[in-house]
């Protein structure tokens, strides 16, 4: 917990992260759920961990897993249907050209919704990362968009106990993903009850968005339901330690989350390929904490005043004062 | 004219294009409207030219200008309100924080709509290129979006004779523009009658979109009303000769324009900074023609069949056959 | 064979390619060397296949492997030391901060040189993909550069029978790689005999280079020894089918390879994740062939004349004529 | 002055900056040299201003200009030959295909060297921004490189009193510039005495380099002679306020400048298009000062120890401690 927010993490934070060359991963991650939970307990303030359907939670182990989480004092804020780690999704899931594949994807999401309901988890995260294309003339954009909408709608109607969040991303694993921006996500979900958006801020960065603007747009449309934190170099979803690259942009993001009244989870989606896992998570949260503290010390209203002025130098000075901890200059905007 | 399409050009195509260093421009463009029209007449098939409000058409010269166009056999497909060449718009036009500036911008658009009505021109092009920000904490995204919507709505209500198109762009002149994607444009215009989208395909490219996907999405939402053609390196709005960089992506764009039944203008928005103007325009249209011919020769349906198959190699082979003029292999999709 | 060039492929062309999510890979690749060779034989014109040290060739199997290649009529143009698939290289190989790791990397290269010598293979490919950094303040650039040079020099001195090529890449697997451009590669190898460059044209593209300019610069410095072919979206090393994205730039590359007198291997380094392997390779070579044919039909000298003129429109027209197969216009440069 | 460094500025810092749309510029810059100098005097610690040949200093006004600078207490650290604001350089300067243009460019540089010698200015800045290309098949890369080298060599031999610095940039005004990286600059200058590099850190960022790595590489090759400070979004040379976007990368740059013993000018090359000029410059220097202070307070050696460890989390923690002013954790690198 930190203020109004709960702090979470995806499990790769504590696992041996693979890349396409080093399939065994570089690091010393936990091999079992028990090991990962033990590592997670050493991250101060952590409230919960996301699970991937089938991999981490399934019909066989659900009682055991929820017990483990309860015993360790962790919530399960999210279950993620696995629509992306198996060859069968390689040409799409909810928006696949093949109708049977689309049906299979919907079934997978529903299954996770059932587990979520049973585990007391409020959300599933539909990430259509395999729905996209690599080459020109390889996708029927009109069909795909309709299928994606239909699939999400069918899932959302399955149960009122669990909300269906969708997560956008510019690319990867597909060369281009259909659902690749905050605005497209808003369009996709219009008129579909029981849905919302999971904003992965690194996906927003890599898509060329302003993360803060994306958060504001989603909040203004009433669908900012969950946030993933990480950072990257803007050219790829590197899943780096929070704020390690774009500190001023993350600071602005935190301001907009506070201003919009967001009260949900701040969940790490980092892949510490070569780093020790526990310190990498702790360092991310250390950045979160100092940013929130600095913003609150200055005061939202005084910051908003500068934001509305639109004077670039004043904005840069504000960032410098907040980040470096310098006292603000004597007169307003000086 | 070429098939179902009218061929147009923006006037910078025939002018001395400046950049921030060489303010006088590099080339041998026309200095007067008469000179530019004379150059335009040498581009085979050209049907019309866009005008910028105040600069090219205004209360004083409107009779003369429309007469000049009539005499030269050119239509005026578009009048563009000047919301971007004067210092007064430097901090925004329709979405400026300053209310008087916003009112001024709306007035500017309305004035152009009146001229358009008088000149028999069906569209104005609202390009909010100065509405954006450079720095973090420099923009109130929520306010700006509301102002932009309100401004467009007020303009659109001004006259039913002229449709208000909006043109999105990722950046430039502002470091970041608010209206920066096809999906955002759809969101912006929802519920505002008498509006549509001008798709500048180079803006789409530079925004990281698939141009074809953007065209499909806009057409499926019923607002693909006008198209600007050019090309660039994806990192900037270079306004280069059409298809000079992304031939396969432009080929796919043309296919989707044909498939969606788009019947409007194909207007060059190129800045031939260092090139002779007439050949640069002619070369752009030469690319357009060969692409349309190749697609029509193959047949939309046979192409759609490959598009729907989603098999990457087949898609690449199709592009190779269409671009290089190779005969398709013997069996379907082979 | 095609003209002066031998056609090769890396083995992932025929394997089930993994990514960080789908570790088993999406496709129907060959599981054994025999299966991959059988697939490779179905690609018309293919002359040889690269091998990765330890994985494909090692002390135990070298006689069998060379026999297999001989029986299938394939050359082994390249052996690639494995400096990138094991956790032990996660913090660097030749330029690792740890001295024992650096020694291990040099030993690995030497071992591959010995295998190469025994197998009649002229080159090893040193790709220092793990030598780099993710975060600011994480690398001592001065030390790393010196270590990289020292390591390459020590390898190059090991045997005169096998030439040590180095392959540059902007990023991946490291967030930033030290050896990331053609110019840096030239600097690195200055004064080190028995070395050269493997130009992976996709690495060049993703590094923001002009592939043709990189080839020219390397050739002018006498170290263009080997070429990998593929394509990508410029934001990542997608290892796509050759010319599927940047046809005009690949056409220019081929022109410069011809002009510089390059006579070596044109080896596919594609990862057809979701594609059938044999057609993906065949399609790449189909592009290569049509490009070479079109350039030779036009004539190097006539192309060079246009290149030297520097008139943008003439250059675009040339590309259009070459790609689409249109007859050149009647008068020079028209 | 700040510590070992002199603080400078280019004159656009105090001028009305134009872009390609708003040719008159947005802001309230100085119109005359006197006005700009009066503004510059209000920036605390500023030691000198760069001049552009012909525009700011020429045969007619040199006595007056040097007098003005002396009276205002400013040095002239740099004279920049104008090889980029006139249409005659549109197809190149030192590397133009036209021999007369190349001779003209060399003459322009020599003229500036003479003025520099007379004005007591140690450097000229040869920025070959017009030497490049937009289209494929538009440049003879081999010829251009030779011409660029020959031109620089001829200039450098003209006078030993003034050192010829060259400034690299990825692009703009040309779509692609030949001299576009630190490594290429080192290659270009090899064997040419009396030359060095002007590192514009924004050009380095936009070229995809690590600024710190570029500084280290140039310093290790003995040619880091001058530094331009600004920031940008990596996609364009935005010439923004220093550290406003990439604070952690600028912090690392400052560390490497200190570590390499760089003792020269830190000169702002910012274009405050819409900002008040004096605060924009002052804010940039405020960032410079706090970064230097924080690094010196921690101590170069203690930082270098972390840099050499290569542990990502430790590096991120260091950045957080330095930027936010947090006390380092109890044990080294903890």
mmCIF file of C-alpha atoms in Angstrom, chain C residues 216-330:
data_model
loop_
_atom_site.group_PDB
_atom_site.id
_atom_site.type_symbol
_atom_site.label_atom_id
_atom_site.label_comp_id
_atom_site.label_asym_id
_atom_site.label_seq_id
_atom_site.Cartn_x
_atom_site.Cartn_y
_atom_site.Cartn_z
ATOM 1 C CA UNK C 216 29.683 1.498 -49.501
ATOM 2 C CA UNK C 217 31.555 2.709 -46.423
ATOM 3 C CA UNK C 218 32.544 -0.829 -45.431
ATOM 4 C CA UNK C 219 33.587 -1.708 -48.971
ATOM 5 C CA UNK C 220 35.631 1.480 -49.292
ATOM 6 C CA UNK C 221 37.438 0.499 -46.098
ATOM 7 C CA UNK C 222 38.050 -2.992 -47.474
ATOM 8 C CA UNK C 223 36.103 -4.936 -44.861
ATOM 9 C CA UNK C 224 32.816 -5.862 -46.495
ATOM 10 C CA UNK C 225 33.285 -9.607 -46.289
ATOM 11 C CA UNK C 226 29.851 -11.090 -45.792
ATOM 12 C CA UNK C 227 26.197 -10.028 -46.030
ATOM 13 C CA UNK C 228 23.081 -11.113 -44.156
ATOM 14 C CA UNK C 229 19.759 -10.386 -45.832
ATOM 15 C CA UNK C 230 16.409 -9.707 -44.210
ATOM 16 C CA UNK C 231 14.096 -6.750 -43.573
ATOM 17 C CA UNK C 232 12.353 -5.085 -40.658
ATOM 18 C CA UNK C 233 10.254 -2.138 -39.565
ATOM 19 C CA UNK C 234 13.306 -0.098 -38.507
ATOM 20 C CA UNK C 235 12.269 -0.299 -34.863
ATOM 21 C CA UNK C 236 13.439 -3.836 -34.216
ATOM 22 C CA UNK C 237 15.437 -6.667 -35.768
ATOM 23 C CA UNK C 238 12.326 -8.427 -37.069
ATOM 24 C CA UNK C 239 14.226 -10.702 -39.441
ATOM 25 C CA UNK C 240 11.480 -10.533 -42.023
ATOM 26 C CA UNK C 241 11.445 -11.734 -45.602
ATOM 27 C CA UNK C 242 13.950 -9.779 -47.718
ATOM 28 C CA UNK C 243 12.574 -6.608 -49.311
ATOM 29 C CA UNK C 244 9.139 -7.057 -47.789
ATOM 30 C CA UNK C 245 9.209 -3.588 -46.236
ATOM 31 C CA UNK C 246 11.980 -1.487 -47.758
ATOM 32 C CA UNK C 247 12.060 -2.515 -51.392
ATOM 33 C CA UNK C 248 13.596 0.690 -52.741
ATOM 34 C CA UNK C 249 16.315 0.665 -50.096
ATOM 35 C CA UNK C 250 17.133 -2.973 -50.757
ATOM 36 C CA UNK C 251 17.280 -2.247 -54.469
ATOM 37 C CA UNK C 252 19.823 0.479 -53.756
ATOM 38 C CA UNK C 253 21.754 -1.907 -51.534
ATOM 39 C CA UNK C 254 21.992 -4.456 -54.330
ATOM 40 C CA UNK C 255 23.218 -1.749 -56.695
ATOM 41 C CA UNK C 256 26.005 -0.815 -54.269
ATOM 42 C CA UNK C 257 26.952 -4.442 -53.701
ATOM 43 C CA UNK C 258 27.262 -4.849 -57.457
ATOM 44 C CA UNK C 259 29.087 -1.566 -57.876
ATOM 45 C CA UNK C 260 31.563 -2.300 -55.072
ATOM 46 C CA UNK C 261 32.410 -5.636 -56.635
ATOM 47 C CA UNK C 262 31.173 -7.669 -53.691
ATOM 48 C CA UNK C 263 31.347 -11.325 -54.688
ATOM 49 C CA UNK C 264 30.631 -13.184 -51.479
ATOM 50 C CA UNK C 265 27.656 -14.798 -49.822
ATOM 51 C CA UNK C 266 24.148 -13.437 -49.674
ATOM 52 C CA UNK C 267 22.843 -15.285 -46.674
ATOM 53 C CA UNK C 268 19.318 -15.104 -45.338
ATOM 54 C CA UNK C 269 19.019 -14.303 -41.672
ATOM 55 C CA UNK C 270 15.261 -14.448 -41.451
ATOM 56 C CA UNK C 271 13.046 -15.723 -38.633
ATOM 57 C CA UNK C 272 9.839 -16.889 -40.307
ATOM 58 C CA UNK C 273 8.058 -17.212 -36.946
ATOM 59 C CA UNK C 274 4.602 -17.886 -38.349
ATOM 60 C CA UNK C 275 5.417 -18.678 -41.970
ATOM 61 C CA UNK C 276 6.126 -21.891 -43.776
ATOM 62 C CA UNK C 277 9.891 -21.984 -43.911
ATOM 63 C CA UNK C 278 10.657 -23.071 -47.467
ATOM 64 C CA UNK C 279 8.414 -20.560 -49.241
ATOM 65 C CA UNK C 280 9.638 -17.752 -46.973
ATOM 66 C CA UNK C 281 13.216 -18.458 -48.010
ATOM 67 C CA UNK C 282 12.285 -18.888 -51.656
ATOM 68 C CA UNK C 283 10.362 -15.616 -51.662
ATOM 69 C CA UNK C 284 13.373 -13.776 -50.257
ATOM 70 C CA UNK C 285 15.564 -15.088 -53.064
ATOM 71 C CA UNK C 286 12.887 -14.263 -55.634
ATOM 72 C CA UNK C 287 13.207 -10.619 -54.578
ATOM 73 C CA UNK C 288 17.002 -10.824 -54.741
ATOM 74 C CA UNK C 289 16.888 -12.237 -58.256
ATOM 75 C CA UNK C 290 14.440 -9.733 -59.695
ATOM 76 C CA UNK C 291 16.405 -6.840 -58.231
ATOM 77 C CA UNK C 292 19.703 -8.037 -59.637
ATOM 78 C CA UNK C 293 18.141 -8.685 -63.014
ATOM 79 C CA UNK C 294 16.539 -5.274 -63.226
ATOM 80 C CA UNK C 295 19.721 -3.487 -62.216
ATOM 81 C CA UNK C 296 21.839 -5.440 -64.670
ATOM 82 C CA UNK C 297 19.321 -4.885 -67.454
ATOM 83 C CA UNK C 298 19.489 -1.163 -66.911
ATOM 84 C CA UNK C 299 23.266 -1.193 -66.519
ATOM 85 C CA UNK C 300 25.395 -0.086 -63.622
ATOM 86 C CA UNK C 301 26.856 2.853 -65.494
ATOM 87 C CA UNK C 302 23.522 4.300 -66.498
ATOM 88 C CA UNK C 303 22.350 4.016 -62.912
ATOM 89 C CA UNK C 304 25.524 5.579 -61.568
ATOM 90 C CA UNK C 305 24.977 8.534 -63.869
ATOM 91 C CA UNK C 306 21.629 9.200 -62.174
ATOM 92 C CA UNK C 307 23.064 8.609 -58.712
ATOM 93 C CA UNK C 308 25.721 11.208 -59.365
ATOM 94 C CA UNK C 309 23.242 13.751 -60.658
ATOM 95 C CA UNK C 310 21.636 13.998 -57.215
ATOM 96 C CA UNK C 311 18.254 15.092 -58.606
ATOM 97 C CA UNK C 312 15.637 13.574 -56.282
ATOM 98 C CA UNK C 313 12.889 13.151 -58.838
ATOM 99 C CA UNK C 314 15.198 11.358 -61.254
ATOM 100 C CA UNK C 315 16.175 8.989 -58.477
ATOM 101 C CA UNK C 316 12.570 8.212 -57.597
ATOM 102 C CA UNK C 317 11.744 7.690 -61.265
ATOM 103 C CA UNK C 318 14.651 5.284 -61.567
ATOM 104 C CA UNK C 319 13.360 3.277 -58.629
ATOM 105 C CA UNK C 320 9.888 3.198 -60.120
ATOM 106 C CA UNK C 321 11.175 2.048 -63.470
ATOM 107 C CA UNK C 322 13.389 -0.635 -61.955
ATOM 108 C CA UNK C 323 10.838 -1.940 -59.494
ATOM 109 C CA UNK C 324 7.797 -1.846 -61.710
ATOM 110 C CA UNK C 325 9.597 -2.872 -64.868
ATOM 111 C CA UNK C 326 8.526 0.235 -66.779
ATOM 112 C CA UNK C 327 10.650 1.200 -69.725
ATOM 113 C CA UNK C 328 12.782 4.224 -68.960
ATOM 114 C CA UNK C 329 11.509 7.446 -70.494
ATOM 115 C CA UNK C 330 12.914 8.471 -73.853
#
